[in-house]
mmCIF file of C-alpha atoms in Angstrom:
data_model
loop_
_atom_site.group_PDB
_atom_site.id
_atom_site.type_symbol
_atom_site.label_atom_id
_atom_site.label_comp_id
_atom_site.label_asym_id
_atom_site.label_seq_id
_atom_site.Cartn_x
_atom_site.Cartn_y
_atom_site.Cartn_z
ATOM 1 C CA MET A 859 42.120 -8.399 -15.616
ATOM 2 C CA LYS A 860 44.010 -5.311 -14.597
ATOM 3 C CA LYS A 861 42.134 -2.863 -12.424
ATOM 4 C CA GLU A 862 41.417 0.482 -14.082
ATOM 5 C CA SER A 863 42.526 3.671 -12.399
ATOM 6 C CA ILE A 864 39.838 5.908 -10.880
ATOM 7 C CA SER A 865 39.623 9.564 -11.726
ATOM 8 C CA LYS A 866 39.325 12.159 -8.960
ATOM 9 C CA ARG A 867 35.773 12.923 -10.101
ATOM 10 C CA ASP A 868 34.757 9.262 -9.891
ATOM 11 C CA MET A 869 36.466 8.885 -6.509
ATOM 12 C CA LYS A 870 34.437 11.800 -5.154
ATOM 13 C CA ARG A 871 31.219 10.262 -6.503
ATOM 14 C CA TYR A 872 32.036 6.865 -5.004
ATOM 15 C CA GLN A 873 32.803 8.456 -1.641
ATOM 16 C CA LEU A 874 29.400 10.166 -1.665
ATOM 17 C CA GLN A 875 27.746 6.855 -2.519
ATOM 18 C CA ALA A 876 29.550 5.146 0.351
ATOM 19 C CA LYS A 877 28.535 7.938 2.723
ATOM 20 C CA SER A 878 24.895 7.551 1.688
ATOM 21 C CA ILE A 879 25.050 3.825 2.368
ATOM 22 C CA ILE A 880 26.592 4.402 5.811
ATOM 23 C CA GLU A 881 23.861 6.945 6.642
ATOM 24 C CA THR A 882 21.210 4.272 6.151
ATOM 25 C CA LEU A 883 22.804 1.968 8.747
ATOM 26 C CA PRO A 884 20.817 3.241 11.774
ATOM 27 C CA TYR A 885 17.572 2.744 9.851
ATOM 28 C CA ILE A 886 18.559 -0.723 8.664
ATOM 29 C CA THR A 887 19.397 -1.632 12.262
ATOM 30 C CA GLU A 888 16.037 -0.298 13.461
ATOM 31 C CA PHE A 889 13.952 -2.143 10.867
ATOM 32 C CA TYR A 890 15.956 -5.368 10.600
ATOM 33 C CA GLY A 891 13.638 -8.326 11.190
ATOM 34 C CA LYS A 892 10.572 -6.086 11.310
ATOM 35 C CA THR A 893 7.565 -6.092 8.963
ATOM 36 C CA ILE A 894 6.271 -3.255 6.832
ATOM 37 C CA VAL A 895 3.051 -3.309 4.817
ATOM 38 C CA ILE A 896 2.847 -1.328 1.588
ATOM 39 C CA LYS A 897 -0.340 -0.478 -0.290
ATOM 40 C CA TYR A 898 0.709 -0.280 -3.933
ATOM 41 C CA GLY A 899 -1.473 1.691 -6.315
ATOM 42 C CA GLY A 900 -1.921 4.814 -8.392
ATOM 43 C CA ASN A 901 0.589 5.981 -10.985
ATOM 44 C CA ALA A 902 3.307 3.805 -9.443
ATOM 45 C CA MET A 903 1.440 0.817 -10.907
ATOM 46 C CA ILE A 904 1.227 2.349 -14.393
ATOM 47 C CA ASP A 905 4.503 4.145 -15.175
ATOM 48 C CA ASP A 906 7.151 1.626 -16.298
ATOM 49 C CA ASP A 907 10.068 3.383 -14.588
ATOM 50 C CA LEU A 908 8.154 3.630 -11.321
ATOM 51 C CA LYS A 909 7.091 -0.023 -11.565
ATOM 52 C CA HIS A 910 10.703 -1.146 -11.918
ATOM 53 C CA ALA A 911 11.833 1.144 -9.086
ATOM 54 C CA PHE A 912 9.078 -0.235 -6.842
ATOM 55 C CA ALA A 913 10.177 -3.822 -7.495
ATOM 56 C CA LEU A 914 13.816 -2.975 -6.760
ATOM 57 C CA ASN A 915 12.854 -1.131 -3.559
ATOM 58 C CA ILE A 916 10.921 -4.168 -2.326
ATOM 59 C CA ILE A 917 13.737 -6.569 -3.174
ATOM 60 C CA LEU A 918 16.363 -4.380 -1.513
ATOM 61 C CA LEU A 919 14.334 -4.272 1.702
ATOM 62 C CA LYS A 920 14.045 -8.042 1.674
ATOM 63 C CA TYR A 921 17.784 -8.531 1.121
ATOM 64 C CA ILE A 922 18.671 -6.338 4.114
ATOM 65 C CA GLY A 923 16.383 -8.285 6.435
ATOM 66 C CA ILE A 924 13.114 -6.362 6.360
ATOM 67 C CA ASN A 925 9.900 -8.318 5.854
ATOM 68 C CA VAL A 926 7.605 -6.769 3.245
ATOM 69 C CA VAL A 927 3.928 -7.450 2.586
ATOM 70 C CA VAL A 928 2.382 -5.791 -0.473
ATOM 71 C CA VAL A 929 -1.345 -5.080 -0.883
ATOM 72 C CA HIS A 930 -2.387 -3.716 -4.262
ATOM 73 C CA GLY A 931 -5.346 -1.922 -5.779
ATOM 74 C CA GLY A 932 -6.601 -2.003 -9.351
ATOM 75 C CA GLY A 933 -9.588 0.306 -9.749
ATOM 76 C CA PRO A 934 -8.647 1.720 -13.165
ATOM 77 C CA GLN A 935 -7.928 -1.759 -14.537
ATOM 78 C CA ILE A 936 -11.314 -2.975 -13.274
ATOM 79 C CA GLY A 937 -13.031 0.006 -14.884
ATOM 80 C CA LYS A 938 -11.401 -0.694 -18.254
ATOM 81 C CA MET A 939 -12.440 -4.339 -18.199
ATOM 82 C CA LEU A 940 -16.021 -3.497 -17.228
ATOM 83 C CA ASP A 941 -16.183 -1.047 -20.140
ATOM 84 C CA ALA A 942 -14.752 -3.634 -22.525
ATOM 85 C CA LEU A 943 -17.408 -6.147 -21.423
ATOM 86 C CA ASN A 944 -20.133 -3.484 -21.554
ATOM 87 C CA ILE A 945 -21.014 -3.987 -17.888
ATOM 88 C CA GLN A 946 -22.482 -0.885 -16.265
ATOM 89 C CA SER A 947 -20.878 0.227 -13.012
ATOM 90 C CA HIS A 948 -21.445 3.146 -10.664
ATOM 91 C CA PHE A 949 -20.128 4.500 -7.377
ATOM 92 C CA ARG A 950 -21.792 5.511 -4.130
ATOM 93 C CA GLN A 951 -19.797 7.465 -1.579
ATOM 94 C CA GLY A 952 -16.565 6.427 -3.315
ATOM 95 C CA TYR A 953 -17.397 2.710 -3.360
ATOM 96 C CA ARG A 954 -18.013 0.756 -6.562
ATOM 97 C CA VAL A 955 -21.432 -0.873 -6.238
ATOM 98 C CA THR A 956 -20.617 -4.522 -6.903
ATOM 99 C CA ASP A 957 -23.250 -6.956 -8.158
ATOM 100 C CA ASP A 958 -22.460 -10.571 -9.018
ATOM 101 C CA ALA A 959 -21.363 -9.807 -12.593
ATOM 102 C CA THR A 960 -19.151 -6.956 -11.434
ATOM 103 C CA MET A 961 -17.668 -9.115 -8.673
ATOM 104 C CA ASP A 962 -16.666 -11.722 -11.255
ATOM 105 C CA VAL A 963 -14.782 -9.034 -13.190
ATOM 106 C CA VAL A 964 -13.221 -7.574 -10.030
ATOM 107 C CA GLU A 965 -11.871 -10.965 -9.018
ATOM 108 C CA MET A 966 -10.704 -11.777 -12.539
ATOM 109 C CA VAL A 967 -8.807 -8.493 -12.870
ATOM 110 C CA LEU A 968 -7.382 -8.188 -9.358
ATOM 111 C CA VAL A 969 -6.484 -11.826 -8.754
ATOM 112 C CA GLY A 970 -5.911 -13.134 -12.264
ATOM 113 C CA LYS A 971 -4.250 -10.144 -13.909
ATOM 114 C CA VAL A 972 -2.980 -7.324 -11.685
ATOM 115 C CA ASN A 973 -1.744 -9.569 -8.887
ATOM 116 C CA LYS A 974 0.195 -11.831 -11.216
ATOM 117 C CA GLU A 975 1.742 -8.879 -13.048
ATOM 118 C CA ILE A 976 3.112 -7.510 -9.765
ATOM 119 C CA VAL A 977 4.381 -10.922 -8.678
ATOM 120 C CA ASN A 978 6.061 -11.411 -12.043
ATOM 121 C CA LEU A 979 7.610 -7.927 -11.881
ATOM 122 C CA ILE A 980 9.199 -8.607 -8.495
ATOM 123 C CA ASN A 981 10.380 -12.072 -9.502
ATOM 124 C CA LEU A 982 11.937 -10.815 -12.747
ATOM 125 C CA HIS A 983 14.028 -8.367 -10.719
ATOM 126 C CA GLY A 984 15.396 -11.093 -8.450
ATOM 127 C CA GLY A 985 12.792 -11.364 -5.711
ATOM 128 C CA GLU A 986 10.591 -14.257 -4.644
ATOM 129 C CA ALA A 987 7.006 -13.048 -4.553
ATOM 130 C CA VAL A 988 3.848 -15.095 -4.036
ATOM 131 C CA GLY A 989 0.436 -13.873 -5.139
ATOM 132 C CA LEU A 990 -2.540 -14.261 -2.814
ATOM 133 C CA SER A 991 -6.198 -13.337 -2.571
ATOM 134 C CA GLY A 992 -8.349 -13.429 0.523
ATOM 135 C CA LYS A 993 -9.555 -16.895 -0.475
ATOM 136 C CA ASP A 994 -6.076 -18.425 -0.215
ATOM 137 C CA GLY A 995 -5.741 -20.095 3.176
ATOM 138 C CA LYS A 996 -8.714 -18.035 4.387
ATOM 139 C CA LEU A 997 -6.351 -15.089 4.383
ATOM 140 C CA ILE A 998 -8.981 -12.322 4.521
ATOM 141 C CA SER A 999 -12.317 -12.963 6.211
ATOM 142 C CA ALA A 1000 -14.968 -10.420 5.270
ATOM 143 C CA GLU A 1001 -18.564 -9.345 5.710
ATOM 144 C CA PRO A 1002 -20.825 -6.988 3.733
ATOM 145 C CA LYS A 1003 -19.975 -3.348 4.262
ATOM 146 C CA GLU A 1004 -22.735 -1.302 5.847
ATOM 147 C CA LEU A 1005 -23.011 2.245 4.560
ATOM 148 C CA ALA A 1006 -25.534 4.823 5.713
ATOM 149 C CA ILE A 1007 -25.885 8.498 4.795
ATOM 150 C CA GLU A 1008 -27.020 10.643 7.697
ATOM 151 C CA LYS A 1009 -29.822 13.150 7.000
ATOM 152 C CA ASP A 1010 -30.898 16.063 9.174
ATOM 153 C CA ASP A 1011 -34.638 15.747 8.642
ATOM 154 C CA ALA A 1012 -35.050 12.023 7.909
ATOM 155 C CA PRO A 1013 -33.780 8.598 8.937
ATOM 156 C CA PRO A 1014 -30.367 7.608 7.550
ATOM 157 C CA GLU A 1015 -30.316 6.330 3.971
ATOM 158 C CA ILE A 1016 -29.033 2.742 3.906
ATOM 159 C CA ILE A 1017 -27.011 2.109 0.762
ATOM 160 C CA ASP A 1018 -26.804 -1.377 -0.711
ATOM 161 C CA LEU A 1019 -23.270 -1.756 -2.063
ATOM 162 C CA GLY A 1020 -23.745 -5.371 -3.113
ATOM 163 C CA LYS A 1021 -20.557 -7.426 -2.806
ATOM 164 C CA VAL A 1022 -18.495 -4.631 -1.271
ATOM 165 C CA GLY A 1023 -17.005 -5.922 1.963
ATOM 166 C CA GLU A 1024 -14.909 -5.040 4.958
ATOM 167 C CA VAL A 1025 -12.273 -7.101 6.733
ATOM 168 C CA THR A 1026 -13.271 -9.037 9.856
ATOM 169 C CA ALA A 1027 -10.082 -11.082 10.308
ATOM 170 C CA VAL A 1028 -6.645 -11.726 8.780
ATOM 171 C CA ASN A 1029 -4.909 -15.112 8.832
ATOM 172 C CA THR A 1030 -1.473 -13.987 9.964
ATOM 173 C CA LYS A 1031 -0.270 -17.608 10.235
ATOM 174 C CA LEU A 1032 -0.157 -17.864 6.442
ATOM 175 C CA LEU A 1033 1.698 -14.576 6.051
ATOM 176 C CA HIS A 1034 4.234 -15.362 8.778
ATOM 177 C CA SER A 1035 4.878 -18.739 7.179
ATOM 178 C CA LEU A 1036 5.607 -17.149 3.803
ATOM 179 C CA LEU A 1037 7.808 -14.432 5.312
ATOM 180 C CA ASP A 1038 9.751 -16.968 7.371
ATOM 181 C CA ASP A 1039 10.484 -18.898 4.170
ATOM 182 C CA GLY A 1040 11.808 -15.762 2.465
ATOM 183 C CA PHE A 1041 8.826 -14.979 0.240
ATOM 184 C CA ILE A 1042 7.208 -11.604 -0.413
ATOM 185 C CA PRO A 1043 3.401 -11.905 -0.126
ATOM 186 C CA VAL A 1044 1.450 -9.840 -2.671
ATOM 187 C CA ILE A 1045 -2.225 -9.583 -1.722
ATOM 188 C CA ALA A 1046 -5.238 -8.810 -3.927
ATOM 189 C CA PRO A 1047 -7.979 -7.072 -1.867
ATOM 190 C CA VAL A 1048 -10.633 -9.755 -2.224
ATOM 191 C CA GLY A 1049 -12.194 -11.334 0.867
ATOM 192 C CA VAL A 1050 -14.553 -14.206 1.643
ATOM 193 C CA ASP A 1051 -17.184 -14.839 4.320
ATOM 194 C CA ASP A 1052 -18.071 -18.039 6.190
ATOM 195 C CA ASP A 1053 -20.542 -19.007 3.461
ATOM 196 C CA GLY A 1054 -17.969 -18.676 0.700
ATOM 197 C CA ASN A 1055 -19.279 -15.372 -0.688
ATOM 198 C CA THR A 1056 -16.604 -13.207 -2.305
ATOM 199 C CA TYR A 1057 -16.247 -9.488 -1.557
ATOM 200 C CA ASN A 1058 -14.554 -6.537 -3.179
ATOM 201 C CA ILE A 1059 -12.672 -4.657 -0.444
ATOM 202 C CA ASN A 1060 -10.946 -1.282 -0.513
ATOM 203 C CA ALA A 1061 -7.199 -1.922 -0.843
ATOM 204 C CA ASP A 1062 -6.278 0.745 1.726
ATOM 205 C CA SER A 1063 -8.559 -0.955 4.256
ATOM 206 C CA VAL A 1064 -7.024 -4.364 3.551
ATOM 207 C CA ALA A 1065 -3.520 -2.936 3.945
ATOM 208 C CA GLY A 1066 -4.489 -1.337 7.253
ATOM 209 C CA ALA A 1067 -6.074 -4.534 8.547
ATOM 210 C CA VAL A 1068 -3.060 -6.621 7.509
ATOM 211 C CA ALA A 1069 -0.627 -4.159 9.112
ATOM 212 C CA THR A 1070 -2.583 -4.134 12.372
ATOM 213 C CA ALA A 1071 -2.938 -7.918 12.512
ATOM 214 C CA MET A 1072 0.771 -8.405 11.764
ATOM 215 C CA GLY A 1073 1.870 -5.784 14.298
ATOM 216 C CA ALA A 1074 3.808 -4.159 11.482
ATOM 217 C CA LYS A 1075 6.463 -1.552 12.147
ATOM 218 C CA ARG A 1076 5.162 0.639 9.320
ATOM 219 C CA LEU A 1077 2.167 0.998 7.021
ATOM 220 C CA TYR A 1078 2.757 2.935 3.797
ATOM 221 C CA LEU A 1079 -0.022 3.991 1.440
ATOM 222 C CA LEU A 1080 1.292 4.990 -1.996
ATOM 223 C CA THR A 1081 -0.811 7.734 -3.602
ATOM 224 C CA ASP A 1082 -0.717 10.212 -6.479
ATOM 225 C CA VAL A 1083 -0.295 13.243 -4.201
ATOM 226 C CA PRO A 1084 2.641 14.394 -2.022
ATOM 227 C CA GLY A 1085 0.691 13.666 1.170
ATOM 228 C CA LEU A 1086 -1.615 15.799 3.302
ATOM 229 C CA LEU A 1087 -1.310 19.503 2.500
ATOM 230 C CA ASP A 1088 -2.190 22.450 4.719
ATOM 231 C CA GLY A 1089 -4.211 25.504 3.682
ATOM 232 C CA ASP A 1090 -1.152 27.030 2.007
ATOM 233 C CA GLY A 1091 -0.452 23.917 -0.034
ATOM 234 C CA GLU A 1092 2.538 22.920 2.093
ATOM 235 C CA LEU A 1093 3.150 19.309 3.036
ATOM 236 C CA ILE A 1094 2.217 18.356 6.597
ATOM 237 C CA SER A 1095 5.026 15.976 7.452
ATOM 238 C CA SER A 1096 3.686 14.560 10.712
ATOM 239 C CA LEU A 1097 0.407 14.326 12.619
ATOM 240 C CA THR A 1098 -0.630 12.700 15.857
ATOM 241 C CA ALA A 1099 -3.866 10.711 15.831
ATOM 242 C CA LYS A 1100 -5.580 13.562 17.677
ATOM 243 C CA GLU A 1101 -4.348 16.123 15.150
ATOM 244 C CA ALA A 1102 -5.497 13.888 12.284
ATOM 245 C CA PHE A 1103 -9.022 13.662 13.724
ATOM 246 C CA GLU A 1104 -9.055 17.452 14.075
ATOM 247 C CA ALA A 1105 -7.833 17.875 10.486
ATOM 248 C CA ILE A 1106 -10.800 15.842 9.263
ATOM 249 C CA SER A 1107 -13.348 17.685 11.407
ATOM 250 C CA THR A 1108 -12.038 21.135 10.430
ATOM 251 C CA GLY A 1109 -11.962 20.398 6.700
ATOM 252 C CA VAL A 1110 -8.182 20.336 6.249
ATOM 253 C CA VAL A 1111 -8.628 16.776 5.015
ATOM 254 C CA THR A 1112 -11.060 16.527 2.104
ATOM 255 C CA GLY A 1113 -12.139 14.218 -0.720
ATOM 256 C CA GLY A 1114 -10.234 11.028 -1.348
ATOM 257 C CA MET A 1115 -7.700 11.829 1.366
ATOM 258 C CA ILE A 1116 -10.322 11.262 4.091
ATOM 259 C CA PRO A 1117 -10.494 7.445 3.767
ATOM 260 C CA LYS A 1118 -6.684 7.239 3.590
ATOM 261 C CA ILE A 1119 -6.275 9.243 6.796
ATOM 262 C CA LYS A 1120 -8.997 7.145 8.449
ATOM 263 C CA CYS A 1121 -7.201 3.987 7.333
ATOM 264 C CA CYS A 1122 -4.003 5.238 8.960
ATOM 265 C CA LEU A 1123 -5.907 6.140 12.118
ATOM 266 C CA GLU A 1124 -7.461 2.685 12.336
ATOM 267 C CA ALA A 1125 -4.065 1.045 11.906
ATOM 268 C CA VAL A 1126 -1.992 3.340 14.089
ATOM 269 C CA ALA A 1127 -3.054 1.701 17.364
ATOM 270 C CA GLY A 1128 -1.372 -1.528 16.236
ATOM 271 C CA VAL A 1129 1.297 -0.035 13.957
ATOM 272 C CA GLU A 1130 4.054 2.247 15.210
ATOM 273 C CA LYS A 1131 3.651 4.695 12.309
ATOM 274 C CA SER A 1132 1.534 4.981 9.191
ATOM 275 C CA ALA A 1133 2.384 7.236 6.280
ATOM 276 C CA ILE A 1134 0.850 8.499 3.060
ATOM 277 C CA ILE A 1135 3.602 8.913 0.477
ATOM 278 C CA ASP A 1136 3.825 10.032 -3.116
ATOM 279 C CA GLY A 1137 4.131 6.978 -5.332
ATOM 280 C CA ARG A 1138 5.038 9.223 -8.274
ATOM 281 C CA VAL A 1139 8.462 9.835 -6.702
ATOM 282 C CA GLU A 1140 11.025 7.263 -7.781
ATOM 283 C CA ASN A 1141 12.330 5.204 -4.829
ATOM 284 C CA CYS A 1142 9.685 6.796 -2.585
ATOM 285 C CA ILE A 1143 9.707 3.833 -0.186
ATOM 286 C CA LEU A 1144 13.449 4.067 0.452
ATOM 287 C CA LEU A 1145 13.235 7.843 0.821
ATOM 288 C CA GLU A 1146 10.497 7.554 3.424
ATOM 289 C CA LEU A 1147 12.088 4.686 5.309
ATOM 290 C CA PHE A 1148 15.765 5.645 5.279
ATOM 291 C CA THR A 1149 15.769 9.434 5.676
ATOM 292 C CA LYS A 1150 15.191 11.531 8.784
ATOM 293 C CA SER A 1151 12.442 13.736 7.365
ATOM 294 C CA GLY A 1152 10.820 11.269 4.953
ATOM 295 C CA ILE A 1153 8.811 12.512 1.985
ATOM 296 C CA GLY A 1154 5.160 12.023 2.982
ATOM 297 C CA THR A 1155 2.731 12.584 5.827
ATOM 298 C CA GLU A 1156 3.176 10.269 8.792
ATOM 299 C CA ILE A 1157 0.559 9.610 11.436
ATOM 300 C CA ILE A 1158 1.655 8.460 14.883
ATOM 301 C CA TYR A 1159 -0.386 7.363 17.857
#
């Protein structure tokens, strides 16, 4: 087949594309052979275009030699299933109180539905993903989460969250084995204790624990906001751990951003950088990883 001639306009566009590829080379060199952990959630899990872009981002990273571990949430999907089954559910301090019936639904939705949808999405786009829960190979060991509300004029209120847990250990042997064989692990945030009890664990916390245990180069938390904003609504692009603690204590960090910042702070001692990035931006992972300024809020030690 005879090669078609290229117009000047197309040549200019191709040259810009080539330049963009060359500009990523220092970043590819830096991250080659390293591991990044991505918490996948929010609108990026709902919007079809963003879902496809996410899968392609993950596959591209794998093809250029970067190891990727995905941890996903699924709160809205759990809520819909609980409503459909007419199971009452309520929250305390941002945690879903999880009795045995609720735990059955949580595991069914996270492990049996959401996890497999993500795995299938990545595989359909040319990747090789493997779905896991904390029960697989004793991946995530857990214990009941203790939660107490401090009171000025009375002893702390101890809140029973039921089967809500926190991570005590991560089996990195299993993850390294999968990564070495070229697979992309996709983890549902469900853990298990020594007695075989199953726990519902916050996905951000699982991602942070996995990143720390793996000694990951980066931890990325995908959210539905641009990142941490200052008092004028401007994005704060970078914070040290000390500055992040101060931002919490002074009220710059509020609401649902507090646990995300705390997750990054817990992970940052074992991870070079953590970042909160806007999952509503198409190709947000590539933009954060392969550009000088990034698009979210990074926290460094």
